[in-house]
Tab-separated table of C-alpha atoms in Angstrom:
chain	number	residue	atom	x	y	z
A	22	UNK	CA	23.294	129.920	262.870
A	23	UNK	CA	25.578	130.046	265.542
A	24	UNK	CA	29.063	130.966	263.801
A	25	UNK	CA	27.982	131.183	260.104
A	26	UNK	CA	29.540	133.335	257.648
A	27	UNK	CA	27.838	135.582	254.862
A	28	UNK	CA	30.201	136.333	252.196
A	29	UNK	CA	29.427	139.200	249.400
A	30	UNK	CA	31.814	138.575	246.140
A	31	UNK	CA	31.447	142.147	244.421
A	32	UNK	CA	29.769	145.235	246.153
A	33	UNK	CA	27.559	146.212	243.738
A	34	UNK	CA	23.819	147.454	243.332
A	35	UNK	CA	22.817	144.354	244.820
A	36	UNK	CA	25.244	143.401	247.534
A	37	UNK	CA	26.030	146.726	248.829
A	38	UNK	CA	21.852	146.730	250.003
A	39	UNK	CA	22.789	143.760	252.230
A	40	UNK	CA	26.113	145.838	253.984
A	41	UNK	CA	24.078	148.822	254.545
A	42	UNK	CA	20.702	146.492	255.838
A	43	UNK	CA	23.184	144.240	258.406
A	44	UNK	CA	24.506	147.314	259.755
A	45	UNK	CA	21.204	148.023	261.018
A	46	UNK	CA	19.880	144.537	261.548
A	47	UNK	CA	22.705	141.627	261.793
A	48	UNK	CA	21.744	138.274	261.159
A	49	UNK	CA	22.310	136.592	264.635
A	50	UNK	CA	24.773	134.588	265.206
A	51	UNK	CA	26.413	135.511	261.370
A	52	UNK	CA	29.728	137.370	260.854
A	53	UNK	CA	29.447	139.179	257.101
A	54	UNK	CA	32.661	139.535	255.138
A	55	UNK	CA	33.053	141.819	252.251
A	56	UNK	CA	35.059	140.803	248.837
A	57	UNK	CA	35.828	143.846	246.301
A	58	UNK	CA	38.866	144.186	243.772
A	59	UNK	CA	38.620	148.063	244.300
A	60	UNK	CA	38.065	150.170	247.589
A	61	UNK	CA	35.523	152.071	246.264
A	62	UNK	CA	32.141	151.013	244.056
A	63	UNK	CA	30.873	153.480	241.772
A	64	UNK	CA	26.857	154.302	241.143
A	65	UNK	CA	26.758	154.014	237.262
A	66	UNK	CA	23.575	156.464	237.294
A	67	UNK	CA	25.738	158.845	238.033
A	68	UNK	CA	29.277	158.295	235.986
A	69	UNK	CA	27.877	160.094	233.001
A	70	UNK	CA	26.786	163.016	234.751
A	71	UNK	CA	30.381	162.855	236.265
A	72	UNK	CA	32.261	163.100	233.054
A	73	UNK	CA	29.988	165.700	231.810
A	74	UNK	CA	31.279	167.520	235.269
A	75	UNK	CA	27.655	167.941	236.848
A	76	UNK	CA	28.854	165.999	240.204
A	77	UNK	CA	32.267	165.496	242.218
A	78	UNK	CA	34.111	161.940	241.501
A	79	UNK	CA	33.184	161.583	245.260
A	80	UNK	CA	29.903	161.809	244.843
A	81	UNK	CA	29.222	158.786	242.605
A	82	UNK	CA	31.355	157.096	244.755
A	83	UNK	CA	30.450	154.458	247.746
A	84	UNK	CA	33.521	153.989	249.862
A	85	UNK	CA	33.719	150.296	250.955
A	86	UNK	CA	35.559	150.708	253.846
A	87	UNK	CA	33.366	152.638	256.144
A	88	UNK	CA	30.304	150.848	254.396
A	89	UNK	CA	31.518	147.666	255.789
A	90	UNK	CA	32.774	149.486	259.169
A	91	UNK	CA	29.578	150.208	259.928
A	92	UNK	CA	28.038	146.848	259.653
A	93	UNK	CA	31.135	145.187	261.502
A	94	UNK	CA	32.063	143.179	258.159
A	95	UNK	CA	35.321	142.528	256.972
A	96	UNK	CA	36.374	143.857	253.700
A	97	UNK	CA	38.887	142.259	251.794
A	98	UNK	CA	40.556	143.947	248.982
A	99	UNK	CA	41.701	141.274	246.579
A	100	UNK	CA	40.853	138.994	243.079
A	101	UNK	CA	38.866	135.889	243.596
A	102	UNK	CA	40.333	132.830	241.281
A	103	UNK	CA	37.810	130.217	242.227
A	104	UNK	CA	35.483	128.245	244.653
A	105	UNK	CA	35.849	124.936	246.591
A	106	UNK	CA	32.069	124.379	246.482
A	107	UNK	CA	33.143	120.976	248.044
A	108	UNK	CA	34.375	122.539	251.376
A	109	UNK	CA	32.249	125.864	250.746
A	110	UNK	CA	35.657	128.243	250.305
A	111	UNK	CA	36.163	131.341	248.589
A	112	UNK	CA	40.259	130.875	246.809
A	113	UNK	CA	42.430	133.785	246.068
A	114	UNK	CA	45.958	133.534	244.218
A	115	UNK	CA	47.561	135.920	246.997
A	116	UNK	CA	45.994	134.852	250.178
A	117	UNK	CA	44.355	131.909	252.027
A	118	UNK	CA	40.508	130.902	251.147
A	119	UNK	CA	37.915	131.915	253.378
A	120	UNK	CA	35.250	130.013	254.189
A	121	UNK	CA	31.397	130.680	253.439
A	122	UNK	CA	27.849	129.203	254.949
A	123	UNK	CA	26.225	131.669	252.313
A	124	UNK	CA	27.894	133.456	249.340
A	125	UNK	CA	26.470	136.066	247.158
A	126	UNK	CA	28.140	137.012	243.862
A	127	UNK	CA	27.491	140.452	242.471
A	128	UNK	CA	30.596	141.312	240.351
A	129	UNK	CA	28.816	143.329	237.565
A	130	UNK	CA	29.776	142.647	233.630
A	131	UNK	CA	32.238	143.642	231.409
A	132	UNK	CA	31.296	145.227	227.891
A	133	UNK	CA	31.266	142.863	225.402
A	134	UNK	CA	33.904	142.014	223.237
A	135	UNK	CA	36.335	144.222	224.588
A	136	UNK	CA	38.751	141.679	225.261
A	137	UNK	CA	39.239	140.832	221.202
A	138	UNK	CA	40.932	144.086	221.058
A	139	UNK	CA	42.523	144.887	224.623
A	140	UNK	CA	45.939	144.918	223.374
A	141	UNK	CA	44.860	148.509	221.248
A	142	UNK	CA	46.477	151.576	222.242
A	143	UNK	CA	43.062	153.307	221.014
A	144	UNK	CA	40.756	151.317	223.558
A	145	UNK	CA	38.967	152.757	226.773
A	146	UNK	CA	36.433	150.020	228.011
A	147	UNK	CA	33.898	151.442	230.108
A	148	UNK	CA	34.590	148.893	232.631
A	149	UNK	CA	35.722	148.716	235.416
A	150	UNK	CA	33.847	151.975	235.892
A	151	UNK	CA	36.502	152.887	238.968
A	152	UNK	CA	38.851	153.719	236.563
A	153	UNK	CA	37.209	154.416	233.671
A	154	UNK	CA	37.528	158.497	234.117
A	155	UNK	CA	40.935	158.420	234.952
A	156	UNK	CA	41.890	156.208	231.955
A	157	UNK	CA	39.779	157.932	229.898
A	158	UNK	CA	41.737	161.587	230.704
A	159	UNK	CA	44.875	160.143	230.812
A	160	UNK	CA	44.099	158.920	226.931
A	161	UNK	CA	42.837	162.238	226.256
A	162	UNK	CA	45.720	163.796	227.395
A	163	UNK	CA	48.038	161.656	225.389
A	164	UNK	CA	46.229	162.261	222.181
A	165	UNK	CA	45.946	165.668	222.602
A	166	UNK	CA	49.222	166.402	222.669
A	167	UNK	CA	50.199	164.052	219.483
A	168	UNK	CA	49.199	165.592	216.907
A	169	UNK	CA	47.210	169.373	215.870
A	170	UNK	CA	44.493	167.749	213.690
A	171	UNK	CA	40.968	166.632	214.495
A	172	UNK	CA	40.852	164.464	216.914
A	173	UNK	CA	38.510	161.550	216.358
A	174	UNK	CA	36.593	160.068	219.494
A	175	UNK	CA	34.551	156.402	218.728
A	176	UNK	CA	32.162	155.157	221.101
A	177	UNK	CA	31.132	151.712	220.562
A	178	UNK	CA	27.701	150.515	221.465
A	179	UNK	CA	24.474	152.135	220.886
A	180	UNK	CA	22.404	151.390	224.142
A	181	UNK	CA	21.416	154.212	226.479
A	182	UNK	CA	24.934	153.927	228.391
A	183	UNK	CA	26.746	154.643	225.308
A	184	UNK	CA	24.301	157.726	224.581
A	185	UNK	CA	24.784	159.363	227.652
A	186	UNK	CA	28.477	159.243	227.583
A	187	UNK	CA	28.754	160.348	224.249
A	188	UNK	CA	26.527	163.535	225.310
A	189	UNK	CA	28.565	163.719	228.356
A	190	UNK	CA	31.730	163.127	226.717
A	191	UNK	CA	31.383	166.649	224.579
A	192	UNK	CA	30.527	168.603	227.682
A	193	UNK	CA	33.403	167.114	229.101
A	194	UNK	CA	35.641	168.413	226.064
A	195	UNK	CA	33.918	171.794	226.433
A	196	UNK	CA	34.707	171.836	230.220
A	197	UNK	CA	38.529	171.794	229.047
A	198	UNK	CA	38.645	174.479	227.821
A	199	UNK	CA	40.581	172.845	224.354
A	200	UNK	CA	40.859	175.010	221.387
A	201	UNK	CA	41.487	171.262	220.023
A	202	UNK	CA	38.683	170.005	216.864
A	203	UNK	CA	37.473	167.013	218.430
A	204	UNK	CA	34.282	164.838	216.548
A	205	UNK	CA	32.523	162.182	218.479
A	206	UNK	CA	30.990	159.273	216.737
A	207	UNK	CA	28.520	156.423	217.626
A	208	UNK	CA	29.183	152.637	216.340
A	209	UNK	CA	26.781	150.487	216.611
A	210	UNK	CA	25.512	147.129	215.355
A	211	UNK	CA	22.081	147.728	215.571
A	212	UNK	CA	19.582	149.842	213.744
A	213	UNK	CA	18.994	152.624	215.563
A	214	UNK	CA	20.554	153.835	219.317
A	215	UNK	CA	18.725	153.467	222.575
A	216	UNK	CA	17.305	149.882	221.792
A	217	UNK	CA	14.475	149.302	224.150
A	218	UNK	CA	13.330	152.691	224.271
A	219	UNK	CA	10.119	154.105	222.557
A	220	UNK	CA	10.428	155.158	218.921
A	221	UNK	CA	9.340	158.428	220.222
A	222	UNK	CA	12.261	158.886	222.328
A	223	UNK	CA	14.743	157.396	220.106
A	224	UNK	CA	13.400	160.038	217.561
A	225	UNK	CA	13.895	162.805	219.785
A	226	UNK	CA	17.563	161.266	220.995
A	227	UNK	CA	18.387	160.972	217.358
A	228	UNK	CA	17.581	164.895	216.842
A	229	UNK	CA	19.706	165.521	219.779
A	230	UNK	CA	22.778	163.711	218.417
A	231	UNK	CA	22.448	165.653	215.019
A	232	UNK	CA	21.871	168.695	216.627
A	233	UNK	CA	24.965	168.361	218.792
A	234	UNK	CA	26.974	166.893	215.437
A	235	UNK	CA	27.504	163.327	217.068
A	236	UNK	CA	27.403	161.446	214.501
A	237	UNK	CA	26.000	157.877	214.641
A	238	UNK	CA	26.951	155.321	212.097
A	239	UNK	CA	24.316	152.348	212.313
A	240	UNK	CA	24.334	148.695	211.021
A	241	UNK	CA	28.126	149.232	211.668
A	242	UNK	CA	29.907	146.356	213.682
A	243	UNK	CA	33.026	147.039	214.862
A	244	UNK	CA	35.487	143.810	213.823
A	245	UNK	CA	38.968	145.392	214.484
A	246	UNK	CA	40.480	148.337	216.748
A	247	UNK	CA	44.305	148.709	215.201
A	248	UNK	CA	46.394	151.509	215.969
A	249	UNK	CA	45.317	154.576	214.487
A	250	UNK	CA	41.818	153.202	213.110
A	251	UNK	CA	38.676	150.899	213.604
A	252	UNK	CA	37.574	148.624	210.625
A	253	UNK	CA	33.574	147.115	210.544
A	254	UNK	CA	32.148	144.085	208.868
A	255	UNK	CA	32.046	145.641	205.594
A	256	UNK	CA	36.143	145.945	205.529
A	257	UNK	CA	35.333	149.795	206.031
A	258	UNK	CA	38.161	151.756	207.901
A	259	UNK	CA	37.391	154.669	210.320
A	260	UNK	CA	40.438	157.126	211.832
A	261	UNK	CA	40.492	156.843	215.746
A	262	UNK	CA	42.334	158.304	218.250
A	263	UNK	CA	40.378	156.967	220.724
A	264	UNK	CA	38.124	153.878	221.337
A	265	UNK	CA	35.387	154.114	224.196
A	266	UNK	CA	34.227	150.697	224.371
A	267	UNK	CA	30.454	150.759	225.963
A	268	UNK	CA	28.908	147.750	224.171
A	269	UNK	CA	26.004	145.162	226.044
A	270	UNK	CA	26.925	143.225	228.932
A	271	UNK	CA	29.097	139.851	228.667
A	272	UNK	CA	30.031	137.700	231.959
A	273	UNK	CA	33.623	139.054	233.416
A	274	UNK	CA	36.113	136.099	233.239
A	275	UNK	CA	35.776	135.359	237.036
A	276	UNK	CA	32.686	133.721	236.561
A	277	UNK	CA	33.932	130.945	234.563
A	278	UNK	CA	36.606	130.322	237.175
A	279	UNK	CA	33.751	129.321	239.942
A	280	UNK	CA	32.546	126.070	238.683
A	281	UNK	CA	28.993	127.288	238.614
A	282	UNK	CA	26.205	126.310	235.801
A	283	UNK	CA	26.086	129.372	233.472
A	284	UNK	CA	23.787	130.488	230.902
A	285	UNK	CA	25.087	130.753	226.925
A	286	UNK	CA	26.354	134.142	227.693
A	287	UNK	CA	28.801	132.820	230.802
A	288	UNK	CA	26.560	134.573	233.641
A	289	UNK	CA	25.608	132.468	236.486
A	290	UNK	CA	22.327	130.305	235.741
A	291	UNK	CA	19.669	131.092	238.742
A	292	UNK	CA	16.598	130.172	240.328
A	293	UNK	CA	13.880	132.719	240.561
A	294	UNK	CA	15.184	132.769	244.019
A	295	UNK	CA	18.344	134.276	242.652
A	296	UNK	CA	19.722	130.991	244.106
A	297	UNK	CA	22.621	129.143	241.631
A	298	UNK	CA	21.086	125.545	239.838
A	299	UNK	CA	24.748	124.305	241.111
A	300	UNK	CA	24.204	125.264	244.539
A	301	UNK	CA	21.857	126.977	246.904
A	302	UNK	CA	24.281	128.099	248.962
A	303	UNK	CA	25.214	130.436	246.126
A	304	UNK	CA	23.456	133.375	245.509
A	305	UNK	CA	24.239	135.773	241.790
A	306	UNK	CA	22.613	139.012	241.543
A	307	UNK	CA	22.449	142.074	239.329
A	308	UNK	CA	24.603	141.632	235.917
A	309	UNK	CA	26.445	138.632	237.289
A	310	UNK	CA	23.254	136.213	237.465
A	311	UNK	CA	20.177	135.138	234.730
A	312	UNK	CA	17.418	133.944	235.853
A	313	UNK	CA	17.113	131.098	233.509
A	314	UNK	CA	13.147	130.732	234.016
A	315	UNK	CA	12.707	134.578	233.869
A	316	UNK	CA	15.870	136.446	232.235
A	317	UNK	CA	15.753	140.163	232.683
A	318	UNK	CA	18.364	142.729	230.283
A	319	UNK	CA	21.361	143.423	232.010
A	320	UNK	CA	20.276	146.766	233.674
A	321	UNK	CA	21.018	148.490	237.031
A	322	UNK	CA	17.362	148.624	237.711
A	323	UNK	CA	17.033	145.176	237.950
A	324	UNK	CA	20.127	144.752	240.590
A	325	UNK	CA	18.389	147.743	242.560
A	326	UNK	CA	15.037	145.553	242.780
A	327	UNK	CA	16.577	142.377	243.443
A	328	UNK	CA	18.184	143.497	246.800
A	329	UNK	CA	15.405	143.506	249.019
A	330	UNK	CA	14.901	139.706	247.892
A	331	UNK	CA	17.798	138.866	248.160
A	332	UNK	CA	18.312	140.392	251.801
A	333	UNK	CA	15.052	138.375	252.699
A	334	UNK	CA	16.711	135.242	251.280
A	335	UNK	CA	19.833	134.971	252.822
A	336	UNK	CA	17.849	135.273	256.074
A	337	UNK	CA	15.430	132.515	255.027
A	338	UNK	CA	18.030	130.177	253.691
A	339	UNK	CA	19.856	130.616	257.028
A	340	UNK	CA	16.720	130.006	259.091
A	341	UNK	CA	15.586	127.115	256.936
A	342	UNK	CA	12.381	129.033	256.094
A	343	UNK	CA	11.176	129.676	252.329
A	344	UNK	CA	12.747	132.084	249.764
A	345	UNK	CA	10.690	134.430	248.217
A	346	UNK	CA	10.812	134.551	244.016
A	347	UNK	CA	12.508	137.879	242.287
A	348	UNK	CA	9.364	139.202	239.629
A	349	UNK	CA	10.914	141.349	237.032
A	350	UNK	CA	9.242	144.744	236.630
A	351	UNK	CA	7.574	145.052	233.263
A	352	UNK	CA	8.121	148.847	232.690
A	353	UNK	CA	10.146	151.608	234.727
A	354	UNK	CA	11.158	155.116	234.327
A	355	UNK	CA	13.739	155.978	232.141
A	356	UNK	CA	16.351	159.068	232.288
A	357	UNK	CA	18.644	159.702	229.784
A	358	UNK	CA	21.321	162.330	230.878
A	359	UNK	CA	22.273	164.317	227.630
A	360	UNK	CA	24.695	166.682	229.112
A	361	UNK	CA	23.428	169.891	228.812
A	362	UNK	CA	21.531	170.292	231.939
A	363	UNK	CA	18.344	168.502	230.780
A	364	UNK	CA	17.432	164.729	230.547
A	365	UNK	CA	15.194	162.689	228.840
A	366	UNK	CA	12.275	160.905	230.198
A	367	UNK	CA	10.217	157.874	229.468
A	368	UNK	CA	7.459	156.413	231.501
A	369	UNK	CA	4.846	154.334	229.750
A	370	UNK	CA	4.002	156.377	226.602
A	371	UNK	CA	5.610	159.763	228.074
A	372	UNK	CA	8.236	161.052	226.662
A	373	UNK	CA	10.074	164.485	227.489
A	374	UNK	CA	13.407	166.409	227.402
A	375	UNK	CA	13.389	168.967	229.842
A	376	UNK	CA	15.754	170.255	232.562
A	377	UNK	CA	13.179	169.511	235.071
A	378	UNK	CA	13.758	165.501	233.915
A	379	UNK	CA	17.466	166.198	235.010
A	380	UNK	CA	17.053	167.322	238.236
A	381	UNK	CA	14.578	164.335	238.624
A	382	UNK	CA	17.072	162.280	238.124
A	383	UNK	CA	19.814	163.856	239.834
A	384	UNK	CA	17.325	163.761	243.165
A	385	UNK	CA	16.781	159.895	242.554
A	386	UNK	CA	20.432	159.227	242.082
A	387	UNK	CA	21.949	161.411	244.838
A	388	UNK	CA	18.853	160.180	247.021
A	389	UNK	CA	19.804	156.695	246.110
A	390	UNK	CA	23.687	156.480	246.754
A	391	UNK	CA	23.056	158.809	249.743
A	392	UNK	CA	21.810	155.570	251.856
A	393	UNK	CA	25.692	154.085	251.304
A	394	UNK	CA	27.265	157.115	252.046
A	395	UNK	CA	26.055	158.408	255.377
A	396	UNK	CA	28.561	158.406	257.975
A	397	UNK	CA	25.902	156.727	260.219
A	398	UNK	CA	23.326	153.634	259.507
A	399	UNK	CA	20.468	154.375	258.367
A	400	UNK	CA	16.907	153.396	257.974
A	401	UNK	CA	15.887	154.754	254.464
A	402	UNK	CA	13.321	152.486	252.781
A	403	UNK	CA	13.585	151.429	249.159
A	404	UNK	CA	13.052	153.972	246.193
A	405	UNK	CA	9.171	153.128	245.315
A	406	UNK	CA	10.682	154.413	241.918
A	407	UNK	CA	11.688	152.298	239.276
A	408	UNK	CA	14.457	154.110	237.372
A	409	UNK	CA	17.175	153.066	235.358
A	410	UNK	CA	20.619	153.992	237.193
């Protein structure tokens, strides 16, 4: 394996684990290169809480430079514009390509449909998460100074992340101390919010939203985002000052430029070993890949659970050994931040909303991200808890 190069394209939950493991136990005869558009990675599980003022911005971020330095890895901050599979190269628009012997792609996803309305002045897509809070605050500052009437903030998307953002946004607005009246509404094309959670949990969430006066407009698919309003599939128009776009996952544009087989949604098609069906040298993890035989929802918990499989398979591939299969878990602990110092916890038939559940979520989140923020290489083992980050 002399002189070989492992390249990580995107440093999300799964690829960050490889960097951490490399710092403690580098693969002999190999060098590691990390490629990212941003100098930090954002932990999605703490983004709503940071919005709500429960955490400082730095607490949810992984600074990639010291993480790479601990692994003695090269860090390249650049946009990738394609692969040269014949030569085994990652290509860029503004720098020379780099060679790879093994490549792991973990560039995440974008909210579905955001690109259709990107030119609207109302739009604040939740991704890239690295810049979401700054973009949102700049937008709120702008609209707060424009008018004395009620500010209408629409959260488009009814998933768990959208609900957390709505709850924590309300807390954020209270923390700002503004005397301006603000209304928050969730627009979802689904029958109910928080799909994937139990009926009991959804009823709790719906009661909490009503209590907090956050309106839910179900079966309302947004088909147009203009300059001052949104329009749904029925033709109804709703005034808006800010549209937070937090829909389900869609493939980022870069995946379509790599020359790899994809699923019908544009994510890289992989085997159960997380290897591209086009080229076994290429792995795709987290939201970026779809295990064709057993696809999983695009959720951070699966990216976290893929991490040790990826680490094992990178080493096995380079050594010519057998690779492991990723078997997605069927159930996991769900913790939803309600922005009021409490969280809704669901595990199996159990569903409760309490301050204790928020402390549990905070402990899990801080424990997870501390593995990557520490100033020294560490031996922290993988969490035994399956939790939605």
